[in-house]
Coordinates of C-alpha atoms in Angstrom, one line a residue:
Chain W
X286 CA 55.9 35.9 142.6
X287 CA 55.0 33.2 140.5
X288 CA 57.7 31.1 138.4
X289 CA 60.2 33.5 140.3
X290 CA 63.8 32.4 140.1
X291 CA 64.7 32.6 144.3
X292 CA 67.8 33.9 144.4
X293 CA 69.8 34.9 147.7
X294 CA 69.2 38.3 148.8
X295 CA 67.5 40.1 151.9
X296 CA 69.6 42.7 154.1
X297 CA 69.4 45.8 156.2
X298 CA 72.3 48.2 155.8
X299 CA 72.8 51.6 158.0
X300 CA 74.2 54.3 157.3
X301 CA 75.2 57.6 160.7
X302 CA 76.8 60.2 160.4
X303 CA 79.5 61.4 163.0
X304 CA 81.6 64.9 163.6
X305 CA 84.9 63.1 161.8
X306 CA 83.0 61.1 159.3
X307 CA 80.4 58.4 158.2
X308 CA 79.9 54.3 159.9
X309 CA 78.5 52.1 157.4
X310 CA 77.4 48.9 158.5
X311 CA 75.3 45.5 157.4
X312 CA 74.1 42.6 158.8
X313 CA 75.3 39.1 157.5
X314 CA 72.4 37.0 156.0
X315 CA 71.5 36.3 152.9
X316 CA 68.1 34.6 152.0
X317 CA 66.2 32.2 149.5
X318 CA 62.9 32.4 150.2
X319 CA 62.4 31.1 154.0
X320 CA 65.9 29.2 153.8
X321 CA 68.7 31.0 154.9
X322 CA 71.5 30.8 152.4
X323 CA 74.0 31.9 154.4
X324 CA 75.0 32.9 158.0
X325 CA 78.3 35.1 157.3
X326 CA 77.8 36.7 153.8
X327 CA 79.6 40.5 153.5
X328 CA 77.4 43.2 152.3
X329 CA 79.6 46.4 153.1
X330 CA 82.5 46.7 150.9
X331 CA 85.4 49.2 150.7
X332 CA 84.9 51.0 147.1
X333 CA 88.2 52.7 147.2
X334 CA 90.2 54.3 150.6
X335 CA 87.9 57.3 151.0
X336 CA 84.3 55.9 150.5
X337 CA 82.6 52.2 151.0
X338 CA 79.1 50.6 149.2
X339 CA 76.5 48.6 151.2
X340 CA 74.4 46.4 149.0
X341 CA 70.9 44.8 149.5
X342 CA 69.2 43.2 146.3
X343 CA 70.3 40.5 144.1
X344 CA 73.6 39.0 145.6
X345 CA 75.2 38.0 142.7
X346 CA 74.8 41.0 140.8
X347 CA 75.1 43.1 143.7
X348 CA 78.8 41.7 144.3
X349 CA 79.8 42.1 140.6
X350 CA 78.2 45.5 140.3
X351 CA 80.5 46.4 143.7
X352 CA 83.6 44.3 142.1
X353 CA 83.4 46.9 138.7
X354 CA 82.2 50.0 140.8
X355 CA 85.9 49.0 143.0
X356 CA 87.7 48.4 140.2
X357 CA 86.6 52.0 138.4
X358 CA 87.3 53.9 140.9
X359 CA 91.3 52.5 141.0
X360 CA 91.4 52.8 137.2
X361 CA 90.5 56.0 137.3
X362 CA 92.8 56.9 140.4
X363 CA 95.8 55.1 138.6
X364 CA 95.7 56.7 134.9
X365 CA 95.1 60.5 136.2
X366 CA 97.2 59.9 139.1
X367 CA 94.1 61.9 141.3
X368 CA 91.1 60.3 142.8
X369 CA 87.3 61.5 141.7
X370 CA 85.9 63.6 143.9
X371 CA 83.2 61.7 146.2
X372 CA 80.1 63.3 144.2
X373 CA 82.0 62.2 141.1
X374 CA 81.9 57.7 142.7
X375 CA 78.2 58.7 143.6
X376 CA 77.3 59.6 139.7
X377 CA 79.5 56.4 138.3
X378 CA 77.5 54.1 141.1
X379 CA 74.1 56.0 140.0
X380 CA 75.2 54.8 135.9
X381 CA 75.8 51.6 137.1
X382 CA 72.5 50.9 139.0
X383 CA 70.1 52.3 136.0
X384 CA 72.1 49.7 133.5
X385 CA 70.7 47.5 135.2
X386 CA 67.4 48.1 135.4
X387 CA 66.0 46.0 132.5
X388 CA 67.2 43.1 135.4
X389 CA 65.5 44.9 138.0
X390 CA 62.5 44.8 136.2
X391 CA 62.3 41.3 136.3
X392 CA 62.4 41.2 139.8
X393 CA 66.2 41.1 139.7
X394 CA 67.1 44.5 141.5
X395 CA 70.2 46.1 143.2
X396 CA 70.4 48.6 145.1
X397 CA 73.3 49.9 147.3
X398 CA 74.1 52.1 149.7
X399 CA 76.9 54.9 149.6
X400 CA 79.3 56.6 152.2
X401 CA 82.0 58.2 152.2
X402 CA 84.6 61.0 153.2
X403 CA 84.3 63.9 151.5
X404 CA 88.2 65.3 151.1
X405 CA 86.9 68.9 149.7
X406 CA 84.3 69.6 152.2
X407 CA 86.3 67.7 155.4
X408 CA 82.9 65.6 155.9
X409 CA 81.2 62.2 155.8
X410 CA 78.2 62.1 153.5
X411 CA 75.6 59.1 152.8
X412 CA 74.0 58.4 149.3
X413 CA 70.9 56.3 149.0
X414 CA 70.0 54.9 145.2
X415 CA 66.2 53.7 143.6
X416 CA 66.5 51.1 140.9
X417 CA 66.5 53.5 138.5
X418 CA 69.8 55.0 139.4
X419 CA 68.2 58.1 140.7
X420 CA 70.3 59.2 143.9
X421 CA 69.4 61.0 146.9
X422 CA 71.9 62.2 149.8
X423 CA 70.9 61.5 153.1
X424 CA 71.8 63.6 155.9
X425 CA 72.1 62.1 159.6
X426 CA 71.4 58.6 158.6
X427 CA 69.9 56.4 156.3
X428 CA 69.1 52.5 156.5
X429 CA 68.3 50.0 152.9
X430 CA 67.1 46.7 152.5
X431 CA 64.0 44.2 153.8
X432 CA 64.5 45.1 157.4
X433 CA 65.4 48.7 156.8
X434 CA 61.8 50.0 158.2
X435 CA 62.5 48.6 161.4
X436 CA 66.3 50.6 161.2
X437 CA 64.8 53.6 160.4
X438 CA 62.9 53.6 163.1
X439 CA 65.2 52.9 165.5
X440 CA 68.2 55.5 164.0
X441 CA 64.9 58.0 164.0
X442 CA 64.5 57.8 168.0
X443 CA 67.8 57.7 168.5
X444 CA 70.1 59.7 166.2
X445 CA 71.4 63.0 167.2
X446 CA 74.0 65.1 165.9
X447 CA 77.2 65.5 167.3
X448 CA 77.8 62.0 167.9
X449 CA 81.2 60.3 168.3
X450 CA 82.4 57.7 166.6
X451 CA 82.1 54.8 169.1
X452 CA 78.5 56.3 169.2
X453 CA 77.7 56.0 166.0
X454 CA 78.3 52.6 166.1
X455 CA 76.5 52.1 168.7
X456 CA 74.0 53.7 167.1
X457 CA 74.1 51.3 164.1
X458 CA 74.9 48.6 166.0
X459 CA 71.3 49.3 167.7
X460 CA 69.6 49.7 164.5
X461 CA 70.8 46.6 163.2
X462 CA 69.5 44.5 166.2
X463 CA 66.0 45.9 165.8
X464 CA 66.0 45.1 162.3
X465 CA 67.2 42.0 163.0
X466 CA 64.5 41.6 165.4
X467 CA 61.6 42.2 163.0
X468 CA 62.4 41.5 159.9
X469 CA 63.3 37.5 159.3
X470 CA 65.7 38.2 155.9
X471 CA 68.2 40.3 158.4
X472 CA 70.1 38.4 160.7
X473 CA 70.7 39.1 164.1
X474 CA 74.5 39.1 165.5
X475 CA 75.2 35.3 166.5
X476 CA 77.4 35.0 169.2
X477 CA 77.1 31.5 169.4
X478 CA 79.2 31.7 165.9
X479 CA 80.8 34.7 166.4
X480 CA 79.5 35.9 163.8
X481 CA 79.1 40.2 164.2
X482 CA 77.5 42.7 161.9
X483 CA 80.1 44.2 159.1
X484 CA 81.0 47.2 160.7
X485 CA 83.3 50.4 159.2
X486 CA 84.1 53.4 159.5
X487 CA 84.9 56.0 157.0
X488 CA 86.9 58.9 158.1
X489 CA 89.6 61.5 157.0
X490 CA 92.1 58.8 158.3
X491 CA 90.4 56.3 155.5
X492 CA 88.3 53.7 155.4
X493 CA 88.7 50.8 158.2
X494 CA 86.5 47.7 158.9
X495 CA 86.2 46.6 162.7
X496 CA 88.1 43.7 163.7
X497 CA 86.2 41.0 165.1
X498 CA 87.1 41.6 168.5
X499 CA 86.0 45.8 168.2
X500 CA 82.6 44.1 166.7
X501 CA 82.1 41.4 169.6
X502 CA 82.5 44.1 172.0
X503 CA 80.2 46.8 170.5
X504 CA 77.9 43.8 170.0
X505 CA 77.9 42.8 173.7
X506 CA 77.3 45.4 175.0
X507 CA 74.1 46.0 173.6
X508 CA 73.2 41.8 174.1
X509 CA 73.8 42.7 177.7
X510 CA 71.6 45.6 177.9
X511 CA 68.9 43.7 175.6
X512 CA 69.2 41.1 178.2
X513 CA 67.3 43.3 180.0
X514 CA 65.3 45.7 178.3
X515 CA 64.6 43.3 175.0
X516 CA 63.2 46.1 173.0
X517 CA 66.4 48.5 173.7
X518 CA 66.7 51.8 174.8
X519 CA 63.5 54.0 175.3
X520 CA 63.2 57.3 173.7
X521 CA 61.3 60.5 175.9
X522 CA 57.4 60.4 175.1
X523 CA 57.0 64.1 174.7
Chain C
X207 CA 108.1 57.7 89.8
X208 CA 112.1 57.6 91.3
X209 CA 113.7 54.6 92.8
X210 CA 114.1 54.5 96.0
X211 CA 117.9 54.2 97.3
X212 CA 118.7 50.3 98.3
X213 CA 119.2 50.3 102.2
X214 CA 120.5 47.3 103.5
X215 CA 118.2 45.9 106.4
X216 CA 121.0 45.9 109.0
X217 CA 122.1 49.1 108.5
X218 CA 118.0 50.4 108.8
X219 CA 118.4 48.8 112.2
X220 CA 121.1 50.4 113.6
X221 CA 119.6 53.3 112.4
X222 CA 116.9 52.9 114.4
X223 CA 118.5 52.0 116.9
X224 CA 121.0 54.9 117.3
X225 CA 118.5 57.3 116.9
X226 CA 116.2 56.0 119.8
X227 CA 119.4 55.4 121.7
X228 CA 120.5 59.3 121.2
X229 CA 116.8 60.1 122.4
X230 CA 116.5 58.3 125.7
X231 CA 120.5 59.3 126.1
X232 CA 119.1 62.8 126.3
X233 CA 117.5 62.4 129.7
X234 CA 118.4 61.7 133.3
X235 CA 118.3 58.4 134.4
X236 CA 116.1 56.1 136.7
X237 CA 117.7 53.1 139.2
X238 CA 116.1 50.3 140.6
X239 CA 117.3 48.8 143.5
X240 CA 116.0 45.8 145.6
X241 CA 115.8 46.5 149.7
X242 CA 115.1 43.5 152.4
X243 CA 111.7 44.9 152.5
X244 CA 110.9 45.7 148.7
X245 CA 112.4 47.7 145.6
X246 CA 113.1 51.4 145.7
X247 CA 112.5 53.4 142.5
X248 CA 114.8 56.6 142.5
X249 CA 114.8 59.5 139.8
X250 CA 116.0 62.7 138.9
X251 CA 113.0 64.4 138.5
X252 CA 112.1 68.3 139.2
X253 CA 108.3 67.6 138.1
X254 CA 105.7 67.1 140.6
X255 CA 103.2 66.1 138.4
X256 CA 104.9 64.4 135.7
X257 CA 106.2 61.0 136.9
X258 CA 108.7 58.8 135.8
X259 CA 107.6 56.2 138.4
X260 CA 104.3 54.6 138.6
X261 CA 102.1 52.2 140.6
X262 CA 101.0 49.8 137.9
X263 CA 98.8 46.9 140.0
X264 CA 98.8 46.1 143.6
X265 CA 102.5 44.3 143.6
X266 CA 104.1 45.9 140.4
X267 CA 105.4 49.3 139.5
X268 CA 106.6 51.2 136.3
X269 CA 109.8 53.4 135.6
X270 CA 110.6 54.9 132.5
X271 CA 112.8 57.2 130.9
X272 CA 112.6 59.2 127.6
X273 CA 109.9 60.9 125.9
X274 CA 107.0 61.3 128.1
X275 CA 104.1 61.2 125.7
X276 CA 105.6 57.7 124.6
X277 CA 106.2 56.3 127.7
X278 CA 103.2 57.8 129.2
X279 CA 101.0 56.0 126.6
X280 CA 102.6 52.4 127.2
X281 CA 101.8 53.4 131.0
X282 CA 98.5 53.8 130.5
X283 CA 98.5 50.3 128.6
X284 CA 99.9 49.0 131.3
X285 CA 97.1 49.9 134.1
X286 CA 94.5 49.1 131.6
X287 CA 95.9 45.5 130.9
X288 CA 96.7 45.1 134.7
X289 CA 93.0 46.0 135.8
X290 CA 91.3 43.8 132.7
X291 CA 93.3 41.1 134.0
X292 CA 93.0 41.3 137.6
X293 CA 88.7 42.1 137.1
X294 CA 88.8 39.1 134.7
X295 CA 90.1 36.9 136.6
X296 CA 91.7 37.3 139.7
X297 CA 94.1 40.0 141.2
X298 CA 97.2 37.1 141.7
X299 CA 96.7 36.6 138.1
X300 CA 98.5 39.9 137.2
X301 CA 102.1 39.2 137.1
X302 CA 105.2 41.4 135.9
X303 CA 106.2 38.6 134.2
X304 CA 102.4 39.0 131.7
X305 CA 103.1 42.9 131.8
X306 CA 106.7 42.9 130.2
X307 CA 105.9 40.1 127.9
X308 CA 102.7 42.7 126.2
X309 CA 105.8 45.7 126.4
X310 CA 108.3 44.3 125.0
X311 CA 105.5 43.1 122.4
X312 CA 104.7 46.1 121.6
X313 CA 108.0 48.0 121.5
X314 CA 108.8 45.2 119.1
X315 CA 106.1 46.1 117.0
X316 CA 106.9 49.6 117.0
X317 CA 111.1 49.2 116.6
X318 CA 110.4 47.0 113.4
X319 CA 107.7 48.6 111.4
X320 CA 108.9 50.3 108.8
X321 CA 106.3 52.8 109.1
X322 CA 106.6 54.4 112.2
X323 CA 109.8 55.4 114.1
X324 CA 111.3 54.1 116.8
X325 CA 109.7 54.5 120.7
X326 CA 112.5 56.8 122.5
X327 CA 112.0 55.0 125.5
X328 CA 113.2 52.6 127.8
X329 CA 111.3 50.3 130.7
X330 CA 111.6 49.2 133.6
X331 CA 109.1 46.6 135.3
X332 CA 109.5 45.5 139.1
X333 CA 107.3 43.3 141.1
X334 CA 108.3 42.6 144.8
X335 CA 107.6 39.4 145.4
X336 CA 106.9 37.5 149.1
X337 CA 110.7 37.7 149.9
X338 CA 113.8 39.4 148.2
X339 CA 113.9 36.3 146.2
X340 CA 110.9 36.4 144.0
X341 CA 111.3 40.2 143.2
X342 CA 111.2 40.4 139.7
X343 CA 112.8 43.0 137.7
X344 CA 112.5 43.3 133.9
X345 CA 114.6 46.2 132.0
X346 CA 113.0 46.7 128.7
X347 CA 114.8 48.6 126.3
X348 CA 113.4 50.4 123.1
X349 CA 113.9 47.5 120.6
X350 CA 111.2 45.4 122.3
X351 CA 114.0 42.7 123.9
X352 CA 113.9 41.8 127.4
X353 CA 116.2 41.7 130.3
X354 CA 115.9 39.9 134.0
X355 CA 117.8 42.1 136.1
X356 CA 118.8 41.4 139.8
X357 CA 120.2 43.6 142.7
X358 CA 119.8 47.0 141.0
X359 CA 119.3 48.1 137.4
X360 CA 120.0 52.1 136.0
X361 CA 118.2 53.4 132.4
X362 CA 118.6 56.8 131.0
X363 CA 121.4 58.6 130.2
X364 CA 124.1 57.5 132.0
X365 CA 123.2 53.8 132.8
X366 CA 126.3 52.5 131.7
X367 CA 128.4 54.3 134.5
X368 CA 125.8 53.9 136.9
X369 CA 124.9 50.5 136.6
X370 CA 128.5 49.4 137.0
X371 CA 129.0 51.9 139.9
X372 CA 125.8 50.0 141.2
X373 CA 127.0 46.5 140.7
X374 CA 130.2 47.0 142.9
X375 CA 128.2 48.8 145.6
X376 CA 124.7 47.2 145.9
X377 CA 124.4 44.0 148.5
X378 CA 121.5 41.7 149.3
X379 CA 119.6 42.7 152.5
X380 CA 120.3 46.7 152.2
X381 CA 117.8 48.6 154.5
X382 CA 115.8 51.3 152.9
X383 CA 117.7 53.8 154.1
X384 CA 120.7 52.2 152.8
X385 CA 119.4 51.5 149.8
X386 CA 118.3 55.3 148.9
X387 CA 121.4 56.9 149.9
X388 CA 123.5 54.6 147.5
X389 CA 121.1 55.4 144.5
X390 CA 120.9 58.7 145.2
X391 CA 124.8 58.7 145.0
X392 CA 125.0 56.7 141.8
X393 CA 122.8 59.6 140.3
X394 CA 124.9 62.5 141.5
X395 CA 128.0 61.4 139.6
X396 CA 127.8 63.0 136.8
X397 CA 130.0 61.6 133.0
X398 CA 132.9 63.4 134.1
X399 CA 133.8 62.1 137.4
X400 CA 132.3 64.9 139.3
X401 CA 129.8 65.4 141.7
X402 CA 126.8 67.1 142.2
X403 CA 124.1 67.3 144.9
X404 CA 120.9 65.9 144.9
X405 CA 118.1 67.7 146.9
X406 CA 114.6 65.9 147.8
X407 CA 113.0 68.3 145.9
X408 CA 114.8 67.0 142.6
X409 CA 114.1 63.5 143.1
X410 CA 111.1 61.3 142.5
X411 CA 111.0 58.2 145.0
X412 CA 108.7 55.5 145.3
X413 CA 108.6 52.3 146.7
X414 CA 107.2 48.7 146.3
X415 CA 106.7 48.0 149.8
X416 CA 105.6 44.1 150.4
X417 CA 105.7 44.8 154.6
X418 CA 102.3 47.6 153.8
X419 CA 99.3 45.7 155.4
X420 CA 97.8 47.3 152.6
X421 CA 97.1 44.8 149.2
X422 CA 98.9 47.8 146.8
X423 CA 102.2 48.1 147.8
X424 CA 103.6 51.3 145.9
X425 CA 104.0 54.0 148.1
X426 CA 105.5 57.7 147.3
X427 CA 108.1 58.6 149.7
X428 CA 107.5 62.9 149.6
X429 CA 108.1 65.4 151.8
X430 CA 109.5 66.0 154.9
X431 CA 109.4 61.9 155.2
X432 CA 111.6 61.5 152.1
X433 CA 114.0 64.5 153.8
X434 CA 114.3 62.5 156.7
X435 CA 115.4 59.2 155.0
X436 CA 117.8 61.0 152.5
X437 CA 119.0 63.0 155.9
X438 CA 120.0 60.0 158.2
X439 CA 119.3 56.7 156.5
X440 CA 116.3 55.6 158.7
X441 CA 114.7 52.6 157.2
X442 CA 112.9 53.0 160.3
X443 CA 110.9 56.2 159.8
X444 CA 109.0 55.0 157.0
X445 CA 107.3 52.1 158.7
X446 CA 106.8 53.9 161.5
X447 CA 104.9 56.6 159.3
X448 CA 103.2 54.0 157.9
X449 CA 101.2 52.4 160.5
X450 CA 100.6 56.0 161.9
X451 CA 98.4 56.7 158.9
X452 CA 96.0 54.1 158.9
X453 CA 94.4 52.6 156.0
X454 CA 96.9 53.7 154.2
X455 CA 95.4 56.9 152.5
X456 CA 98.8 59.0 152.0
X457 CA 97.4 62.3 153.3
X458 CA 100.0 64.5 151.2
X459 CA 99.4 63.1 148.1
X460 CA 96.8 64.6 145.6
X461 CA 98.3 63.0 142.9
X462 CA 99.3 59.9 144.5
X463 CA 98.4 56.5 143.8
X464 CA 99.4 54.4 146.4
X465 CA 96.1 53.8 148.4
X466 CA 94.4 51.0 148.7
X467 CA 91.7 48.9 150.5
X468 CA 92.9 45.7 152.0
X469 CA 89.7 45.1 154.6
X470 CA 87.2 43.8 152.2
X471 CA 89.0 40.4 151.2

């Protein structure tokens, strides 16, 4: 776009599904333009202990957007001494998103990503957002951002239900690298930096982020296997 | 048009201040008491849902006693100034210190204008600090003056009594456990010298706990866990429950406020 203000931004974010809950994850680069504007940038953020916000858009406002969305949600939980029900964060973050579109119309857009644990209905559940705040739940999985084509793809060959939680991770872990693979705004995990996809996990125990060590090793793994079959595991052709 | 009667201003004060006094002298009290590991909040209160002891920001908690739709609106206050500040600028920027400083403010405000009557209330505001020695604990009684309490502090109705039965009893580096069972005691002495006894299910009991891996630190001790302390003193249980529930998320608590999210610093 001409006389475009370049601004960091470019991400994929995945979302799965498991029996005791919902893995949320997102790779770590942000982009300006061709240059990458940083290697280790988080883009999955707790929102409050039952539910968590991937981002992909406009950094800056993105972060802030997360920052008040965090903040609402512990208000809120303070004053009535009860938290909102997880439909209840998914209509505040759908709010949120269309007061901002006059800035996503000039080419300054956010849009997130929401999971989370549903306490009523004992289940996680994934909420995808346009720019105009209109919100959609996703069932199974659901993958954002610049390299999210190549994610979908991959959760789509590879996604079944009943999966456990270290294979959901896997799963996203997997979706991650083939976005990674395609799209040049996602970055791909760097072990040379140790420097591992944002990985969590939201459950009925809460929400928990990986350590870096849980991340290395689900990341390895895969490197290992990739080391052999670059394009990852092969789906049956009929 | 008649003349107004000439009141002398100090005798409109003590008014004022007898007849709040007489209304927070109606109630049961609240005591604050410092533990190695935090502060412990304990109250005489049947209510479930109406608290006398609340999680205020991620470090400081609020304990009140006296009218609730007085104290409940200063509460309310409180949270919204804590989050404004913390959003604004940064969550280390919220400090008990700023908190009691807009109460006492405002209870000033109120206790002096001649147009409104005196808040029936009194406050207590606690922040556990890195180590026992930078807890703060402010006592803020209904005139709007502030007081810098240490060790352990009692409001309500029978605060005189119990704070002095406090001050002989209370130590530095009390255990939880130990902690609970003397405030629990202090409570169940009652003006005349007797005793009475104090279930789990009568008291409200929270606590500021600075060894939570969690960034807010206020936790409500309910249940069968609060039993179990009151039972055998076992400062142990409670950190032992603690890790066993990751993330924090206190399962029995619909109404509870002490969750929090510590992994996305």
């Amino acid at each position: 776009m001409q006389g475009a203000v370049e601004l960091p931004h470019g991400t994929t974010i995945v979302g799965v599904t498991f029996e005791g809950g919902v893995v949320l994850a997102g790779d770590r680069r942000a982009t300006m333009g061709n240059i990458i504007a940083q290697r280790d940038v988080q883009k999955v953020f707790p929102a409050d202990e039952y539910s968590a916000v991937g981002i992909a858009g406009t950094a800056g406002l993105a972060v802030e957007m997360v920052k008040l969305f965090q903040l609402e949600l512990e208000h809120f939980e303070k004053v009535e001494g009860a938290t909102l029900s997880l439909e209840g964060k998914a209509n505040r973050l759908s709010t949120m998103i269309r007061s901002n579109l006059g800035m996503a119309l000039q080419g300054l857009a956010v849009v997130p990503l929401f999971a989370g644990w549903d306490v009523g209905r004992g289940k996680g559940r994934i909420f995808s957002y346009d720019v105009t705040g209109g919100r959609s739940e996703e069932f199974g999985f659901a993958a954002i951002g610049s390299g999210s084509v190549f994610a979908r793809g991959a959760l789509k060959k590879l996604y079944r239900e009943n999966l456990t939680e270290s294979q959901a991770i896997t799963l996203v872990t997997q979706a991650l690298y083939d976005a990674a693979d395609d799209d040049s705004a996602t970055g791909g995990p760097d072990l040379a930096r140790r420097i591992y996809p944002v990985l969590t996990v939201i459950s009925d125990e809460g929400f928990r982020r990986l350590t870096e060590e849980e991340a290395s090793e689900a990341v390895r793994a895969i490197h290992e296997r990739r080391l052999q079959e670059p394009d990852g595991p092969r789906a049956e052709l009929l | 048009m008649s003349t107004p009667f000439y009141v002398s201003p100090q005798q409109a004060m003590a008014d004022r201040a007898e007849y709040a006094r007489k209304g927070i002298a109606r109630g049961r009290s609240v005591v604050v008491l410092q533990y190695t590991d935090g502060i412990v909040f304990v109250a005489e209160n049947p209510s479930r849902a109406l608290h006398k002891v609340s999680e205020i920001y991620d470090r400081i908690a609020f304990a009140a006693v006296g009218k609730y739709n007085e104290f409940e609106n200063l509460r309310i206050a409180g949270v919204r100034y804590a989050d404004l500040r913390g959003y604004t600028y940064d969550r280390h920027d919220v400090t008990a210190r700023g908190l009691a400083n807009v109460y006492a403010q405002a209870l000033g405000t109120i206790f002096s204008s001649a147009a409104e009557k005196p808040y029936e209330v009194e406050l207590i505001v606690a922040e556990a600090g890195e180590g026992p020695e930078d807890d703060q604990i402010y006592r803020l009684p209904h005139d709007g003056s502030i007081v810098d309490e240490h060790g352990s502090v009692a409001v309500g109705g029978n605060a005189d009594q119990i704070s002095s039965y406090l001050d002989q009893r209370h130590v530095d580096g009390m255990t939880l456990g130990e902690a609970l069972k003397l405030a629990v005691e202090s409570l169940s002495r009652d003006n005349n010298g007797g005793e009475r006894t104090l279930t789990a299910e009568q008291l409200e009991v929270a606590i500021l706990d600075r060894t939570r891996p969690q960034q807010r630190k206020f936790k409500r001790l309910l249940g069968s866990q609060l039993t179990r302390l009151l039972a055998d003193g076992d400062a142990g249980a409670v950190a032992a429950e603690d890790s066993s529930e990751p993330g924090s998320a206190s399962s029995d608590s619909g109404s509870d406020s002490g969750s929090g999210s510590d992994a996305g610093e």
